[in-house]
PDB file of C-alpha atoms in Angstrom:
ATOM      1  CA  MET A 313     128.835 -55.379-129.344  1.00 66.00           C
ATOM      2  CA  ILE A 314     127.176 -55.926-126.024  1.00 70.00           C
ATOM      3  CA  ASP A 315     128.988 -52.857-124.645  1.00 68.00           C
ATOM      4  CA  GLY A 316     127.460 -50.607-127.321  1.00 66.00           C
ATOM      5  CA  GLU A 317     130.518 -50.539-129.597  1.00 73.00           C
ATOM      6  CA  PRO A 318     129.982 -51.756-133.173  1.00 71.00           C
ATOM      7  CA  LEU A 319     131.361 -55.148-134.173  1.00 73.00           C
ATOM      8  CA  THR A 320     133.313 -54.374-137.320  1.00 70.00           C
ATOM      9  CA  LEU A 321     134.208 -57.047-139.830  1.00 67.00           C
ATOM     10  CA  SER A 322     137.737 -55.655-139.994  1.00 71.00           C
ATOM     11  CA  ARG A 323     138.158 -56.755-136.379  1.00 78.00           C
ATOM     12  CA  LEU A 324     137.524 -60.353-137.457  1.00 83.00           C
ATOM     13  CA  ARG A 325     139.355 -60.292-140.814  1.00 84.00           C
ATOM     14  CA  GLY A 326     141.913 -63.074-141.074  1.00 91.00           C
ATOM     15  CA  SER A 327     140.629 -64.895-137.997  1.00 94.00           C
ATOM     16  CA  VAL A 328     138.954 -68.238-137.685  1.00 97.00           C
ATOM     17  CA  VAL A 329     135.624 -67.399-136.038  1.00 96.00           C
ATOM     18  CA  LEU A 330     133.269 -69.552-134.018  1.00 97.00           C
ATOM     19  CA  ALA A 331     129.878 -67.797-133.953  1.00 97.00           C
ATOM     20  CA  VAL A 332     127.591 -69.078-131.201  1.00 98.00           C
ATOM     21  CA  ASN A 333     124.005 -68.133-130.420  1.00 98.00           C
ATOM     22  CA  THR A 334     123.856 -67.977-126.649  1.00 98.00           C
ATOM     23  CA  ALA A 335     121.312 -67.726-123.842  1.00 98.00           C
ATOM     24  CA  SER A 336     121.860 -67.173-120.135  1.00 97.00           C
ATOM     25  CA  ARG A 337     119.076 -69.443-118.868  1.00 97.00           C
ATOM     26  CA  CYS A 338     119.518 -72.575-120.958  1.00 98.00           C
ATOM     27  CA  GLY A 339     120.592 -76.077-120.036  1.00 97.00           C
ATOM     28  CA  TYR A 340     123.588 -75.516-122.324  1.00 98.00           C
ATOM     29  CA  THR A 341     124.622 -72.243-120.634  1.00 98.00           C
ATOM     30  CA  PRO A 342     127.527 -73.982-118.816  1.00 98.00           C
ATOM     31  CA  GLN A 343     129.130 -74.279-122.260  1.00 98.00           C
ATOM     32  CA  PHE A 344     130.298 -70.692-121.689  1.00 98.00           C
ATOM     33  CA  GLU A 345     133.051 -72.221-119.552  1.00 98.00           C
ATOM     34  CA  GLY A 346     134.289 -74.439-122.398  1.00 98.00           C
ATOM     35  CA  LEU A 347     133.957 -71.633-124.917  1.00 98.00           C
ATOM     36  CA  GLU A 348     136.058 -69.337-122.741  1.00 98.00           C
ATOM     37  CA  SER A 349     138.680 -72.048-122.263  1.00 98.00           C
ATOM     38  CA  LEU A 350     138.836 -72.660-126.022  1.00 98.00           C
ATOM     39  CA  TYR A 351     139.075 -68.924-126.708  1.00 98.00           C
ATOM     40  CA  ARG A 352     141.957 -68.459-124.270  1.00 98.00           C
ATOM     41  CA  ALA A 353     143.816 -71.481-125.658  1.00 98.00           C
ATOM     42  CA  LYS A 354     143.482 -70.485-129.323  1.00 97.00           C
ATOM     43  CA  ALA A 355     143.216 -66.682-129.437  1.00 96.00           C
ATOM     44  CA  ALA A 356     146.944 -66.155-130.010  1.00 96.00           C
ATOM     45  CA  SER A 357     146.759 -68.308-133.146  1.00 96.00           C
ATOM     46  CA  GLY A 358     144.099 -66.158-134.816  1.00 95.00           C
ATOM     47  CA  PHE A 359     140.970 -67.846-133.464  1.00 97.00           C
ATOM     48  CA  THR A 360     138.094 -65.961-131.915  1.00 95.00           C
ATOM     49  CA  ILE A 361     134.642 -66.683-130.606  1.00 97.00           C
ATOM     50  CA  VAL A 362     131.750 -64.270-130.918  1.00 96.00           C
ATOM     51  CA  GLY A 363     128.696 -64.873-128.768  1.00 97.00           C
ATOM     52  CA  PHE A 364     125.325 -63.746-130.073  1.00 97.00           C
ATOM     53  CA  PRO A 365     122.837 -63.569-127.181  1.00 98.00           C
ATOM     54  CA  SER A 366     119.296 -64.179-128.337  1.00 98.00           C
ATOM     55  CA  ASN A 367     115.901 -64.662-126.781  1.00 98.00           C
ATOM     56  CA  ASP A 368     114.562 -66.547-129.803  1.00 98.00           C
ATOM     57  CA  PHE A 369     114.119 -69.642-127.626  1.00 98.00           C
ATOM     58  CA  ARG A 370     112.904 -67.605-124.622  1.00 97.00           C
ATOM     59  CA  GLN A 371     115.886 -68.247-122.378  1.00 97.00           C
ATOM     60  CA  GLU A 372     117.846 -64.989-122.475  1.00 97.00           C
ATOM     61  CA  LEU A 373     117.958 -62.119-120.032  1.00 96.00           C
ATOM     62  CA  THR A 374     116.376 -58.820-121.049  1.00 92.00           C
ATOM     63  CA  GLY A 375     119.171 -56.255-121.206  1.00 94.00           C
ATOM     64  CA  ASP A 376     122.644 -56.286-122.715  1.00 94.00           C
ATOM     65  CA  GLY A 377     124.168 -55.036-119.465  1.00 94.00           C
ATOM     66  CA  GLU A 378     122.494 -57.802-117.500  1.00 97.00           C
ATOM     67  CA  ILE A 379     123.698 -60.408-120.039  1.00 97.00           C
ATOM     68  CA  ALA A 380     127.271 -59.075-119.976  1.00 96.00           C
ATOM     69  CA  LYS A 381     127.347 -59.091-116.181  1.00 96.00           C
ATOM     70  CA  PHE A 382     125.961 -62.637-116.031  1.00 98.00           C
ATOM     71  CA  CYS A 383     128.524 -63.969-118.521  1.00 97.00           C
ATOM     72  CA  THR A 384     131.459 -62.231-116.861  1.00 96.00           C
ATOM     73  CA  LEU A 385     130.599 -63.001-113.249  1.00 97.00           C
ATOM     74  CA  ASN A 386     129.522 -66.607-113.757  1.00 97.00           C
ATOM     75  CA  TYR A 387     131.845 -67.780-116.532  1.00 98.00           C
ATOM     76  CA  GLY A 388     134.616 -65.190-116.878  1.00 97.00           C
ATOM     77  CA  VAL A 389     133.682 -64.600-120.520  1.00 98.00           C
ATOM     78  CA  SER A 390     136.266 -62.403-122.219  1.00 96.00           C
ATOM     79  CA  PHE A 391     135.537 -63.239-125.854  1.00 96.00           C
ATOM     80  CA  PRO A 392     133.475 -60.719-127.834  1.00 94.00           C
ATOM     81  CA  MET A 393     129.742 -60.740-127.243  1.00 95.00           C
ATOM     82  CA  ALA A 394     127.355 -59.035-129.654  1.00 94.00           C
ATOM     83  CA  ALA A 395     124.308 -57.128-128.501  1.00 94.00           C
ATOM     84  CA  ARG A 396     121.199 -59.242-127.998  1.00 95.00           C
ATOM     85  CA  SER A 397     119.541 -59.898-131.359  1.00 95.00           C
ATOM     86  CA  ARG A 398     117.400 -62.312-133.305  1.00 97.00           C
ATOM     87  CA  VAL A 399     119.170 -65.355-134.780  1.00 98.00           C
ATOM     88  CA  THR A 400     116.146 -66.969-136.462  1.00 98.00           C
ATOM     89  CA  GLY A 401     113.380 -65.883-138.776  1.00 96.00           C
ATOM     90  CA  PRO A 402     112.973 -62.865-141.023  1.00 96.00           C
ATOM     91  CA  HIS A 403     114.425 -60.436-138.461  1.00 96.00           C
ATOM     92  CA  ALA A 404     117.636 -62.390-137.759  1.00 97.00           C
ATOM     93  CA  ASN A 405     120.815 -60.339-137.518  1.00 94.00           C
ATOM     94  CA  PRO A 406     122.800 -60.176-140.800  1.00 92.00           C
ATOM     95  CA  LEU A 407     125.278 -62.935-139.922  1.00 92.00           C
ATOM     96  CA  PHE A 408     122.622 -65.437-138.900  1.00 96.00           C
ATOM     97  CA  ALA A 409     120.447 -64.483-141.888  1.00 96.00           C
ATOM     98  CA  ALA A 410     123.410 -65.276-144.161  1.00 94.00           C
ATOM     99  CA  ILE A 411     124.032 -68.567-142.337  1.00 95.00           C
ATOM    100  CA  ALA A 412     120.352 -69.508-142.664  1.00 96.00           C
ATOM    101  CA  SER A 413     120.541 -68.978-146.418  1.00 95.00           C
ATOM    102  CA  ARG A 414     123.280 -71.611-146.738  1.00 94.00           C
ATOM    103  CA  PRO A 415     122.365 -75.262-147.290  1.00 92.00           C
ATOM    104  CA  ALA A 416     122.760 -77.991-144.677  1.00 91.00           C
ATOM    105  CA  PRO A 417     124.836 -79.418-143.197  1.00 92.00           C
ATOM    106  CA  THR A 418     126.812 -76.213-142.527  1.00 93.00           C
ATOM    107  CA  GLY A 419     124.042 -73.679-143.038  1.00 93.00           C
ATOM    108  CA  GLU A 420     120.503 -73.391-141.713  1.00 94.00           C
ATOM    109  CA  GLU A 421     119.336 -71.311-138.799  1.00 95.00           C
ATOM    110  CA  PRO A 422     119.939 -72.566-135.278  1.00 97.00           C
ATOM    111  CA  SER A 423     117.337 -74.940-133.916  1.00 96.00           C
ATOM    112  CA  TRP A 424     118.324 -74.206-130.312  1.00 98.00           C
ATOM    113  CA  ASN A 425     120.717 -72.151-128.167  1.00 98.00           C
ATOM    114  CA  PHE A 426     124.460 -72.797-128.386  1.00 98.00           C
ATOM    115  CA  THR A 427     124.496 -73.868-132.015  1.00 98.00           C
ATOM    116  CA  LYS A 428     128.043 -73.181-133.195  1.00 98.00           C
ATOM    117  CA  TYR A 429     129.149 -72.079-136.671  1.00 98.00           C
ATOM    118  CA  LEU A 430     132.780 -72.123-137.785  1.00 97.00           C
ATOM    119  CA  LEU A 431     133.992 -69.595-140.346  1.00 95.00           C
ATOM    120  CA  ASP A 432     137.431 -69.872-141.910  1.00 95.00           C
ATOM    121  CA  ARG A 433     139.950 -67.024-142.253  1.00 94.00           C
ATOM    122  CA  SER A 434     138.223 -65.930-145.471  1.00 92.00           C
ATOM    123  CA  GLY A 435     134.826 -65.717-143.775  1.00 90.00           C
ATOM    124  CA  ARG A 436     133.472 -68.879-145.396  1.00 93.00           C
ATOM    125  CA  LEU A 437     131.100 -71.034-143.382  1.00 95.00           C
ATOM    126  CA  VAL A 438     132.828 -74.409-143.036  1.00 96.00           C
ATOM    127  CA  ALA A 439     131.104 -76.266-140.181  1.00 97.00           C
ATOM    128  CA  ARG A 440     128.025 -76.315-137.972  1.00 97.00           C
ATOM    129  CA  TYR A 441     127.937 -77.917-134.546  1.00 98.00           C
ATOM    130  CA  PRO A 442     124.642 -78.556-132.751  1.00 97.00           C
ATOM    131  CA  SER A 443     123.991 -77.462-129.181  1.00 98.00           C
ATOM    132  CA  SER A 444     124.903 -80.844-127.776  1.00 97.00           C
ATOM    133  CA  VAL A 445     128.488 -80.633-129.085  1.00 98.00           C
ATOM    134  CA  GLU A 446     130.747 -79.312-126.343  1.00 96.00           C
ATOM    135  CA  PRO A 447     133.256 -76.598-127.257  1.00 94.00           C
TER     136      PRO A 447
END
């Protein structure tokens, strides 16, 4: 997690998860507001969002602390945020590497920031939403 704690799969077990690759300095960054609103509206029903900050498209801040502060102060983000990591290429974090190995239209690596991936309660990838789709 962005606060240094590990993100355990048991924490997500049984939840519907929206995994989003994020960046603090992107034209889509205001989507944090919609993501937070969606998270607050659906969290009680077993839905969660996990943000995955990445500089793969050269629009993310340098440090995890700086990213966390930006997200909290500017958008009130309270959903879990992973530590900054790669989401594309051979060094992608394990979740995004697994997503990239899946065929389109649900799989494939993100082509830009704020690509959203929906996983069902069993952890199966069921949908992919491009950056332009609002939360």
